[in-house]
Amino acid sequence: MIREVITYILMFLALVLTQVLVLNNIELGGYINPYLYVFFILALPFETHDNLVLGLAFLLGLTIDVFTSTLGIHTSATVFLAFSRKYILKLISPRGGYDFGTAPNLQSMGMSWFMTYSIILVLCHHIFLFYVESFSFSQFFSTFARVILSSIFTLILVFIVQLFNYNPNARK
């Protein structure tokens, strides 16, 4: 139990530092902004209490906002991601439900399930984030292009992180 808590604390710190020091400095043509920090919320175990997920999302978003001076945009988008997570997990639940003690990852749930889970939640986060950031529908299509391109780049990074921990011989 303690080892898992320490692992998640280290993951939180590593993702925040990676986001703030490296990824926030990447902006390709103004359309691609990778946000790997959402992986923390995606990777929380299934049985994590909903209030804890929301609290961690608030803390994660607030930490990113403090470093980027974005006045709560990341906080609100990350809390929206955490709120949506509960419903998406119910929507794509396997027939027998989720196994206790597992986390939503490529290793335990398989490629198609994890892709569906990640794509939906990253799109939810990015749509909320970019439309709140622009706060207008006057540039709907350029903002939508930013959502799609940034989501693709973020998903590529999420899958790269997942592949570092993937062991094909250890699958159920």
Backbone as JSON Lines, residues from 0, in Angstrom:
{"i":0,"aa":"M","n":[0.82,-1.19,0.0],"ca":[0.0,0.0,0.0],"c":[0.87,1.26,0.0]}
{"i":1,"aa":"I","n":[1.83,1.29,0.91],"ca":[2.71,2.45,1.01],"c":[3.54,2.58,-0.28]}
{"i":2,"aa":"R","n":[3.96,1.46,-0.82],"ca":[4.77,1.5,-2.04],"c":[3.97,2.09,-3.2]}
{"i":3,"aa":"E","n":[2.68,1.76,-3.29],"ca":[1.86,2.32,-4.36],"c":[1.65,3.82,-4.19]}
{"i":4,"aa":"V","n":[1.46,4.26,-2.95],"ca":[1.3,5.69,-2.69],"c":[2.56,6.44,-3.09]}
{"i":5,"aa":"I","n":[3.71,5.9,-2.71],"ca":[4.98,6.53,-3.08],"c":[5.16,6.53,-4.59]}
{"i":6,"aa":"T","n":[4.78,5.45,-5.24],"ca":[4.86,5.38,-6.7],"c":[4.02,6.46,-7.36]}
{"i":7,"aa":"Y","n":[2.8,6.66,-6.87],"ca":[1.93,7.69,-7.45],"c":[2.41,9.1,-7.13]}
{"i":8,"aa":"I","n":[3.01,9.3,-5.96],"ca":[3.59,10.61,-5.64],"c":[4.75,10.91,-6.59]}
{"i":9,"aa":"L","n":[5.6,9.92,-6.81],"ca":[6.73,10.11,-7.73],"c":[6.25,10.33,-9.16]}
{"i":10,"aa":"M","n":[5.18,9.61,-9.55],"ca":[4.61,9.81,-10.89],"c":[4.06,11.23,-11.02]}
{"i":11,"aa":"F","n":[3.37,11.69,-9.99],"ca":[2.83,13.06,-9.99],"c":[3.95,14.07,-10.2]}
{"i":12,"aa":"L","n":[5.01,13.94,-9.41],"ca":[6.14,14.87,-9.5],"c":[6.84,14.79,-10.86]}
{"i":13,"aa":"A","n":[7.04,13.58,-11.35],"ca":[7.71,13.41,-12.64],"c":[6.89,14.0,-13.78]}
{"i":14,"aa":"L","n":[5.57,13.78,-13.75],"ca":[4.72,14.32,-14.82],"c":[4.64,15.84,-14.76]}
{"i":15,"aa":"V","n":[4.55,16.39,-13.55],"ca":[4.5,17.86,-13.43],"c":[5.82,18.47,-13.91]}
{"i":16,"aa":"L","n":[6.93,17.91,-13.49],"ca":[8.23,18.44,-13.91],"c":[8.43,18.29,-15.42]}
{"i":17,"aa":"T","n":[8.03,17.16,-15.97],"ca":[8.14,16.96,-17.42],"c":[7.27,17.97,-18.16]}
{"i":18,"aa":"Q","n":[6.06,18.18,-17.66],"ca":[5.15,19.12,-18.31],"c":[5.7,20.54,-18.25]}
{"i":19,"aa":"V","n":[6.13,20.94,-17.07],"ca":[6.54,22.33,-16.86],"c":[7.89,22.63,-17.51]}
{"i":20,"aa":"L","n":[8.83,21.73,-17.37],"ca":[10.18,22.01,-17.85],"c":[10.41,21.67,-19.33]}
{"i":21,"aa":"V","n":[9.68,20.7,-19.85],"ca":[9.93,20.26,-21.22],"c":[8.74,20.54,-22.14]}
{"i":22,"aa":"L","n":[7.61,19.97,-21.82],"ca":[6.48,19.98,-22.76],"c":[5.83,21.34,-22.93]}
{"i":23,"aa":"N","n":[5.86,22.18,-21.91],"ca":[5.28,23.52,-22.06],"c":[6.1,24.39,-23.0]}
{"i":24,"aa":"N","n":[7.32,23.98,-23.27],"ca":[8.17,24.72,-24.2],"c":[8.03,24.23,-25.63]}
{"i":25,"aa":"I","n":[7.2,23.21,-25.84],"ca":[6.95,22.7,-27.19],"c":[5.64,23.29,-27.69]}
{"i":26,"aa":"E","n":[5.7,24.02,-28.75],"ca":[4.49,24.54,-29.39],"c":[4.78,24.59,-30.88]}
{"i":27,"aa":"L","n":[4.26,23.64,-31.57],"ca":[4.53,23.52,-33.0],"c":[3.46,24.24,-33.8]}
{"i":28,"aa":"G","n":[3.8,25.39,-34.32],"ca":[2.87,26.15,-35.15],"c":[1.67,26.68,-34.41]}
{"i":29,"aa":"G","n":[1.68,26.67,-33.1],"ca":[0.55,27.16,-32.32],"c":[-0.61,26.16,-32.25]}
{"i":30,"aa":"Y","n":[-0.45,24.99,-32.87],"ca":[-1.54,24.02,-32.9],"c":[-1.27,22.78,-32.06]}
{"i":31,"aa":"I","n":[-0.05,22.49,-31.77],"ca":[0.27,21.28,-31.01],"c":[0.87,21.67,-29.67]}
{"i":32,"aa":"N","n":[0.12,21.39,-28.61],"ca":[0.56,21.61,-27.25],"c":[0.35,20.3,-26.49]}
{"i":33,"aa":"P","n":[1.41,19.54,-26.23],"ca":[1.24,18.26,-25.53],"c":[0.99,18.46,-24.04]}
{"i":34,"aa":"Y","n":[0.04,17.7,-23.5],"ca":[-0.28,17.77,-22.07],"c":[-0.24,16.37,-21.48]}
{"i":35,"aa":"L","n":[0.97,15.9,-21.22],"ca":[1.17,14.55,-20.68],"c":[0.71,14.43,-19.24]}
{"i":36,"aa":"Y","n":[0.58,15.53,-18.52],"ca":[0.21,15.46,-17.1],"c":[-1.14,14.77,-16.88]}
{"i":37,"aa":"V","n":[-2.0,14.73,-17.9],"ca":[-3.29,14.06,-17.75],"c":[-3.13,12.56,-17.53]}
{"i":38,"aa":"F","n":[-1.97,12.03,-17.87],"ca":[-1.71,10.6,-17.67],"c":[-1.86,10.21,-16.21]}
{"i":39,"aa":"F","n":[-1.57,11.12,-15.29],"ca":[-1.7,10.81,-13.87],"c":[-3.13,10.41,-13.52]}
{"i":40,"aa":"I","n":[-4.1,11.16,-14.0],"ca":[-5.5,10.85,-13.72],"c":[-5.92,9.58,-14.47]}
{"i":41,"aa":"L","n":[-5.43,9.42,-15.68],"ca":[-5.75,8.22,-16.45],"c":[-5.23,6.96,-15.76]}
{"i":42,"aa":"A","n":[-4.1,7.06,-15.06],"ca":[-3.43,5.89,-14.5],"c":[-3.89,5.52,-13.09]}
{"i":43,"aa":"L","n":[-4.76,6.29,-12.48],"ca":[-5.2,5.97,-11.12],"c":[-5.97,4.65,-11.12]}
{"i":44,"aa":"P","n":[-5.81,3.84,-10.07],"ca":[-6.51,2.55,-10.01],"c":[-8.03,2.7,-10.07]}
{"i":45,"aa":"F","n":[-8.69,1.64,-10.51],"ca":[-10.14,1.66,-10.66],"c":[-10.87,1.94,-9.36]}
{"i":46,"aa":"E","n":[-10.38,1.39,-8.27],"ca":[-11.1,1.51,-7.0],"c":[-10.79,2.81,-6.25]}
{"i":47,"aa":"T","n":[-10.04,3.71,-6.85],"ca":[-9.78,5.0,-6.22],"c":[-11.1,5.75,-6.04]}
{"i":48,"aa":"H","n":[-11.36,6.21,-4.84],"ca":[-12.62,6.88,-4.54],"c":[-12.77,8.14,-5.41]}
{"i":49,"aa":"D","n":[-13.98,8.4,-5.85],"ca":[-14.25,9.52,-6.76],"c":[-13.82,10.86,-6.18]}
{"i":50,"aa":"N","n":[-14.05,11.06,-4.89],"ca":[-13.64,12.33,-4.27],"c":[-12.13,12.49,-4.24]}
{"i":51,"aa":"L","n":[-11.43,11.39,-4.05],"ca":[-9.97,11.45,-4.07],"c":[-9.47,11.77,-5.49]}
{"i":52,"aa":"V","n":[-10.09,11.17,-6.49],"ca":[-9.71,11.45,-7.87],"c":[-9.94,12.94,-8.19]}
{"i":53,"aa":"L","n":[-11.07,13.48,-7.76],"ca":[-11.35,14.9,-7.98],"c":[-10.36,15.78,-7.23]}
{"i":54,"aa":"G","n":[-10.02,15.42,-5.99],"ca":[-9.06,16.19,-5.22],"c":[-7.67,16.16,-5.84]}
{"i":55,"aa":"L","n":[-7.25,14.99,-6.3],"ca":[-5.94,14.87,-6.95],"c":[-5.92,15.64,-8.27]}
{"i":56,"aa":"A","n":[-7.03,15.61,-8.99],"ca":[-7.13,16.36,-10.24],"c":[-7.04,17.86,-9.98]}
{"i":57,"aa":"F","n":[-7.7,18.3,-8.92],"ca":[-7.62,19.72,-8.55],"c":[-6.18,20.1,-8.21]}
{"i":58,"aa":"L","n":[-5.52,19.29,-7.41],"ca":[-4.13,19.56,-7.02],"c":[-3.21,19.54,-8.24]}
{"i":59,"aa":"L","n":[-3.39,18.58,-9.13],"ca":[-2.58,18.48,-10.34],"c":[-2.78,19.7,-11.24]}
{"i":60,"aa":"G","n":[-4.03,20.04,-11.5],"ca":[-4.32,21.2,-12.34],"c":[-3.83,22.5,-11.73]}
{"i":61,"aa":"L","n":[-4.01,22.63,-10.42],"ca":[-3.55,23.83,-9.73],"c":[-2.03,23.95,-9.79]}
{"i":62,"aa":"T","n":[-1.33,22.84,-9.66],"ca":[0.13,22.85,-9.76],"c":[0.57,23.3,-11.14]}
{"i":63,"aa":"I","n":[-0.06,22.79,-12.18],"ca":[0.27,23.2,-13.55],"c":[-0.06,24.68,-13.74]}
{"i":64,"aa":"D","n":[-1.2,25.12,-13.22],"ca":[-1.59,26.53,-13.34],"c":[-0.6,27.47,-12.64]}
{"i":65,"aa":"V","n":[-0.1,27.05,-11.5],"ca":[0.87,27.88,-10.77],"c":[2.13,28.08,-11.6]}
{"i":66,"aa":"F","n":[2.6,27.0,-12.22],"ca":[3.82,27.1,-13.01],"c":[3.63,27.79,-14.36]}
{"i":67,"aa":"T","n":[2.41,27.78,-14.88],"ca":[2.18,28.36,-16.2],"c":[1.4,29.68,-16.15]}
{"i":68,"aa":"S","n":[0.99,30.1,-14.99],"ca":[0.23,31.35,-14.8],"c":[-1.02,31.39,-15.69]}
{"i":69,"aa":"T","n":[-1.82,30.34,-15.64],"ca":[-3.0,30.26,-16.5],"c":[-4.32,30.44,-15.76]}
{"i":70,"aa":"L","n":[-4.29,30.84,-14.52],"ca":[-5.48,31.27,-13.78],"c":[-6.62,30.25,-13.73]}
{"i":71,"aa":"G","n":[-6.32,28.99,-13.49],"ca":[-7.36,27.99,-13.26],"c":[-7.84,27.24,-14.48]}
{"i":72,"aa":"I","n":[-7.3,27.5,-15.64],"ca":[-7.75,26.8,-16.85],"c":[-7.41,25.32,-16.75]}
{"i":73,"aa":"H","n":[-6.18,25.0,-16.38],"ca":[-5.78,23.6,-16.27],"c":[-6.49,22.93,-15.1]}
{"i":74,"aa":"T","n":[-6.72,23.67,-14.03],"ca":[-7.43,23.11,-12.88],"c":[-8.84,22.69,-13.28]}
{"i":75,"aa":"S","n":[-9.56,23.57,-13.94],"ca":[-10.93,23.24,-14.32],"c":[-10.97,22.11,-15.34]}
{"i":76,"aa":"A","n":[-10.04,22.1,-16.29],"ca":[-10.03,21.04,-17.3],"c":[-9.66,19.69,-16.68]}
{"i":77,"aa":"T","n":[-8.75,19.69,-15.72],"ca":[-8.34,18.44,-15.09],"c":[-9.44,17.91,-14.16]}
{"i":78,"aa":"V","n":[-10.12,18.8,-13.48],"ca":[-11.26,18.36,-12.66],"c":[-12.38,17.82,-13.56]}
{"i":79,"aa":"F","n":[-12.61,18.45,-14.7],"ca":[-13.59,17.93,-15.65],"c":[-13.18,16.54,-16.14]}
{"i":80,"aa":"L","n":[-11.9,16.34,-16.4],"ca":[-11.38,15.03,-16.8],"c":[-11.66,14.0,-15.71]}
{"i":81,"aa":"A","n":[-11.37,14.35,-14.46],"ca":[-11.6,13.42,-13.35],"c":[-13.09,13.12,-13.17]}
{"i":82,"aa":"F","n":[-13.92,14.12,-13.35],"ca":[-15.37,13.92,-13.25],"c":[-15.86,12.99,-14.36]}
{"i":83,"aa":"S","n":[-15.36,13.2,-15.56],"ca":[-15.76,12.37,-16.71],"c":[-15.25,10.95,-16.59]}
{"i":84,"aa":"R","n":[-14.13,10.77,-15.93],"ca":[-13.49,9.45,-15.82],"c":[-14.44,8.41,-15.24]}
{"i":85,"aa":"K","n":[-15.18,8.78,-14.2],"ca":[-16.1,7.85,-13.54],"c":[-17.14,7.33,-14.53]}
{"i":86,"aa":"Y","n":[-17.68,8.21,-15.33],"ca":[-18.73,7.82,-16.27],"c":[-18.18,7.05,-17.46]}
{"i":87,"aa":"I","n":[-16.99,7.41,-17.9],"ca":[-16.38,6.69,-19.01],"c":[-16.01,5.28,-18.57]}
{"i":88,"aa":"L","n":[-15.52,5.13,-17.34],"ca":[-15.2,3.79,-16.82],"c":[-16.45,2.93,-16.75]}
{"i":89,"aa":"K","n":[-17.58,3.5,-16.36],"ca":[-18.83,2.75,-16.34],"c":[-19.27,2.4,-17.75]}
{"i":90,"aa":"L","n":[-19.1,3.33,-18.67],"ca":[-19.54,3.13,-20.05],"c":[-18.77,2.02,-20.75]}
{"i":91,"aa":"I","n":[-17.47,1.94,-20.52],"ca":[-16.66,0.94,-21.23],"c":[-16.25,-0.22,-20.34]}
{"i":92,"aa":"S","n":[-16.98,-0.44,-19.27],"ca":[-16.68,-1.52,-18.33],"c":[-16.78,-2.88,-19.01]}
{"i":93,"aa":"P","n":[-15.81,-3.78,-18.75],"ca":[-15.91,-5.13,-19.28],"c":[-17.1,-5.87,-18.65]}
{"i":94,"aa":"R","n":[-17.49,-6.93,-19.25],"ca":[-18.68,-7.67,-18.8],"c":[-18.59,-8.1,-17.35]}
{"i":95,"aa":"G","n":[-17.46,-8.57,-16.91],"ca":[-17.29,-9.03,-15.53],"c":[-16.89,-7.93,-14.57]}
{"i":96,"aa":"G","n":[-16.79,-6.72,-15.03],"ca":[-16.35,-5.61,-14.18],"c":[-14.83,-5.54,-14.13]}
{"i":97,"aa":"Y","n":[-14.36,-4.64,-13.33],"ca":[-12.92,-4.43,-13.2],"c":[-12.38,-5.25,-12.04]}
{"i":98,"aa":"D","n":[-11.19,-5.79,-12.2],"ca":[-10.55,-6.55,-11.14],"c":[-10.02,-5.6,-10.07]}
{"i":99,"aa":"F","n":[-10.18,-6.01,-8.82],"ca":[-9.69,-5.19,-7.71],"c":[-8.17,-5.16,-7.74]}
{"i":100,"aa":"G","n":[-7.61,-3.99,-7.5],"ca":[-6.17,-3.85,-7.44],"c":[-5.51,-3.59,-8.78]}
{"i":101,"aa":"T","n":[-6.29,-3.44,-9.83],"ca":[-5.69,-3.16,-11.14],"c":[-5.87,-1.69,-11.48]}
{"i":102,"aa":"A","n":[-5.03,-1.25,-12.36],"ca":[-5.09,0.13,-12.83],"c":[-5.43,0.1,-14.32]}
{"i":103,"aa":"P","n":[-6.05,1.15,-14.81],"ca":[-6.37,1.19,-16.24],"c":[-5.1,1.42,-17.05]}
{"i":104,"aa":"N","n":[-4.5,0.34,-17.5],"ca":[-3.3,0.45,-18.3],"c":[-3.31,-0.57,-19.43]}
{"i":105,"aa":"L","n":[-2.36,-0.42,-20.3],"ca":[-2.24,-1.28,-21.47],"c":[-1.99,-2.72,-21.06]}
{"i":106,"aa":"Q","n":[-1.22,-2.92,-20.02],"ca":[-0.85,-4.25,-19.57],"c":[-2.05,-5.06,-19.09]}
{"i":107,"aa":"S","n":[-2.87,-4.47,-18.24],"ca":[-3.95,-5.24,-17.63],"c":[-5.25,-5.22,-18.43]}
{"i":108,"aa":"M","n":[-5.48,-4.2,-19.25],"ca":[-6.77,-4.09,-19.93],"c":[-6.71,-4.35,-21.44]}
{"i":109,"aa":"G","n":[-5.54,-4.35,-22.01],"ca":[-5.42,-4.6,-23.44],"c":[-5.43,-3.32,-24.26]}
{"i":110,"aa":"M","n":[-4.99,-3.46,-25.5],"ca":[-4.79,-2.3,-26.37],"c":[-6.1,-1.61,-26.73]}
{"i":111,"aa":"S","n":[-7.1,-2.34,-27.17],"ca":[-8.33,-1.68,-27.65],"c":[-9.06,-0.97,-26.51]}
{"i":112,"aa":"W","n":[-9.12,-1.61,-25.32],"ca":[-9.78,-0.96,-24.2],"c":[-9.03,0.3,-23.79]}
{"i":113,"aa":"F","n":[-7.7,0.19,-23.67],"ca":[-6.92,1.34,-23.24],"c":[-6.97,2.46,-24.26]}
{"i":114,"aa":"M","n":[-6.98,2.14,-25.53],"ca":[-7.08,3.18,-26.57],"c":[-8.41,3.91,-26.45]}
{"i":115,"aa":"T","n":[-9.49,3.17,-26.31],"ca":[-10.81,3.78,-26.18],"c":[-10.86,4.7,-24.96]}
{"i":116,"aa":"Y","n":[-10.41,4.18,-23.84],"ca":[-10.39,4.93,-22.58],"c":[-9.57,6.21,-22.71]}
{"i":117,"aa":"S","n":[-8.37,6.1,-23.22],"ca":[-7.47,7.25,-23.34],"c":[-7.98,8.28,-24.33]}
{"i":118,"aa":"I","n":[-8.43,7.83,-25.47],"ca":[-8.89,8.76,-26.51],"c":[-10.07,9.59,-26.0]}
{"i":119,"aa":"I","n":[-11.04,8.92,-25.4],"ca":[-12.22,9.64,-24.92],"c":[-11.85,10.67,-23.86]}
{"i":120,"aa":"L","n":[-11.06,10.26,-22.88],"ca":[-10.75,11.17,-21.79],"c":[-9.8,12.29,-22.2]}
{"i":121,"aa":"V","n":[-8.83,12.0,-23.04],"ca":[-7.93,13.06,-23.5],"c":[-8.7,14.07,-24.35]}
{"i":122,"aa":"L","n":[-9.6,13.59,-25.19],"ca":[-10.43,14.51,-25.98],"c":[-11.32,15.36,-25.08]}
{"i":123,"aa":"C","n":[-11.91,14.75,-24.04],"ca":[-12.73,15.53,-23.1],"c":[-11.89,16.64,-22.46]}
{"i":124,"aa":"H","n":[-10.72,16.3,-22.0],"ca":[-9.84,17.28,-21.37],"c":[-9.46,18.39,-22.33]}
{"i":125,"aa":"H","n":[-9.03,18.02,-23.52],"ca":[-8.53,19.01,-24.47],"c":[-9.65,19.9,-25.02]}
{"i":126,"aa":"I","n":[-10.82,19.33,-25.26],"ca":[-11.95,20.16,-25.71],"c":[-12.28,21.2,-24.65]}
{"i":127,"aa":"F","n":[-12.39,20.75,-23.41],"ca":[-12.68,21.68,-22.32],"c":[-11.58,22.73,-22.19]}
{"i":128,"aa":"L","n":[-10.33,22.29,-22.18],"ca":[-9.21,23.19,-21.98],"c":[-9.11,24.25,-23.07]}
{"i":129,"aa":"F","n":[-9.15,23.85,-24.33],"ca":[-8.93,24.8,-25.41],"c":[-10.12,25.73,-25.63]}
{"i":130,"aa":"Y","n":[-11.34,25.23,-25.43],"ca":[-12.48,26.12,-25.61],"c":[-12.64,27.09,-24.43]}
{"i":131,"aa":"V","n":[-12.26,26.68,-23.22],"ca":[-12.26,27.64,-22.11],"c":[-11.14,28.65,-22.32]}
{"i":132,"aa":"E","n":[-10.02,28.19,-22.83],"ca":[-8.9,29.09,-23.09],"c":[-9.26,30.15,-24.14]}
{"i":133,"aa":"S","n":[-9.9,29.73,-25.22],"ca":[-10.27,30.7,-26.26],"c":[-11.51,31.48,-25.85]}
{"i":134,"aa":"F","n":[-12.39,30.88,-25.04],"ca":[-13.59,31.49,-24.5],"c":[-14.46,32.15,-25.57]}
{"i":135,"aa":"S","n":[-14.47,31.51,-26.73],"ca":[-15.24,32.06,-27.84],"c":[-15.42,30.98,-28.89]}
{"i":136,"aa":"F","n":[-16.53,31.04,-29.58],"ca":[-16.75,30.12,-30.68],"c":[-16.46,30.79,-32.02]}
{"i":137,"aa":"S","n":[-15.92,32.0,-31.97],"ca":[-15.64,32.7,-33.23],"c":[-14.52,32.02,-34.01]}
{"i":138,"aa":"Q","n":[-13.6,31.38,-33.31],"ca":[-12.53,30.64,-33.97],"c":[-12.72,29.15,-33.71]}
{"i":139,"aa":"F","n":[-13.94,28.69,-33.92],"ca":[-14.3,27.31,-33.6],"c":[-13.4,26.31,-34.3]}
{"i":140,"aa":"F","n":[-13.17,26.48,-35.59],"ca":[-12.44,25.47,-36.35],"c":[-10.94,25.49,-36.06]}
{"i":141,"aa":"S","n":[-10.37,26.65,-35.82],"ca":[-8.94,26.68,-35.47],"c":[-8.73,26.1,-34.07]}
{"i":142,"aa":"T","n":[-9.66,26.36,-33.17],"ca":[-9.58,25.77,-31.84],"c":[-9.78,24.26,-31.91]}
{"i":143,"aa":"F","n":[-10.7,23.82,-32.76],"ca":[-10.93,22.39,-32.93],"c":[-9.7,21.71,-33.52]}
{"i":144,"aa":"A","n":[-9.01,22.37,-34.43],"ca":[-7.77,21.82,-34.99],"c":[-6.72,21.68,-33.89]}
{"i":145,"aa":"R","n":[-6.65,22.67,-32.99],"ca":[-5.72,22.58,-31.85],"c":[-6.08,21.41,-30.95]}
{"i":146,"aa":"V","n":[-7.39,21.2,-30.72],"ca":[-7.84,20.09,-29.89],"c":[-7.39,18.77,-30.5]}
{"i":147,"aa":"I","n":[-7.65,18.58,-31.76],"ca":[-7.35,17.3,-32.42],"c":[-5.85,17.06,-32.47]}
{"i":148,"aa":"L","n":[-5.08,18.04,-32.93],"ca":[-3.64,17.85,-33.06],"c":[-2.96,17.68,-31.71]}
{"i":149,"aa":"S","n":[-3.36,18.45,-30.72],"ca":[-2.78,18.31,-29.39],"c":[-3.18,16.98,-28.76]}
{"i":150,"aa":"S","n":[-4.41,16.54,-29.01],"ca":[-4.85,15.24,-28.48],"c":[-4.05,14.11,-29.09]}
{"i":151,"aa":"I","n":[-3.81,14.17,-30.39],"ca":[-3.02,13.12,-31.05],"c":[-1.62,13.07,-30.45]}
{"i":152,"aa":"F","n":[-0.99,14.22,-30.3],"ca":[0.36,14.27,-29.75],"c":[0.38,13.8,-28.3]}
{"i":153,"aa":"T","n":[-0.6,14.21,-27.51],"ca":[-0.69,13.77,-26.11],"c":[-0.89,12.26,-26.03]}
{"i":154,"aa":"L","n":[-1.76,11.73,-26.88],"ca":[-2.01,10.28,-26.89],"c":[-0.77,9.49,-27.28]}
{"i":155,"aa":"I","n":[0.0,10.01,-28.22],"ca":[1.25,9.35,-28.59],"c":[2.18,9.29,-27.38]}
{"i":156,"aa":"L","n":[2.28,10.39,-26.65],"ca":[3.12,10.4,-25.44],"c":[2.59,9.45,-24.37]}
{"i":157,"aa":"V","n":[1.27,9.39,-24.2],"ca":[0.68,8.47,-23.22],"c":[1.0,7.03,-23.58]}
{"i":158,"aa":"F","n":[0.89,6.68,-24.86],"ca":[1.19,5.31,-25.28],"c":[2.68,5.0,-25.17]}
{"i":159,"aa":"I","n":[3.54,5.98,-25.39],"ca":[4.97,5.76,-25.2],"c":[5.26,5.47,-23.74]}
{"i":160,"aa":"V","n":[4.66,6.23,-22.83],"ca":[4.84,5.97,-21.4],"c":[4.32,4.59,-21.04]}
{"i":161,"aa":"Q","n":[3.19,4.19,-21.6],"ca":[2.64,2.86,-21.33],"c":[3.55,1.76,-21.85]}
{"i":162,"aa":"L","n":[4.14,1.97,-23.0],"ca":[5.01,0.94,-23.58],"c":[6.3,0.75,-22.78]}
{"i":163,"aa":"F","n":[6.73,1.77,-22.04],"ca":[7.91,1.6,-21.18],"c":[7.63,0.59,-20.08]}
{"i":164,"aa":"N","n":[6.38,0.47,-19.66],"ca":[6.02,-0.44,-18.57],"c":[5.36,-1.72,-19.06]}
{"i":165,"aa":"Y","n":[5.32,-1.95,-20.34],"ca":[4.61,-3.1,-20.9],"c":[5.49,-4.33,-20.9]}
{"i":166,"aa":"N","n":[4.95,-5.43,-20.42],"ca":[5.63,-6.72,-20.45],"c":[4.67,-7.73,-21.07]}
{"i":167,"aa":"P","n":[4.87,-8.12,-22.32],"ca":[3.91,-8.99,-22.99],"c":[3.75,-10.36,-22.32]}
{"i":168,"aa":"N","n":[4.72,-10.81,-21.55],"ca":[4.62,-12.12,-20.9],"c":[3.84,-12.07,-19.59]}
{"i":169,"aa":"A","n":[3.56,-10.86,-19.08],"ca":[2.9,-10.73,-17.78],"c":[1.4,-10.48,-17.89]}
{"i":170,"aa":"R","n":[0.85,-10.46,-19.09],"ca":[-0.58,-10.18,-19.25],"c":[-1.4,-11.32,-18.66]}
{"i":171,"aa":"K","n":[-2.49,-10.98,-18.03],"ca":[-3.39,-11.93,-17.39],"c":[-3.18,-13.29,-17.96]}
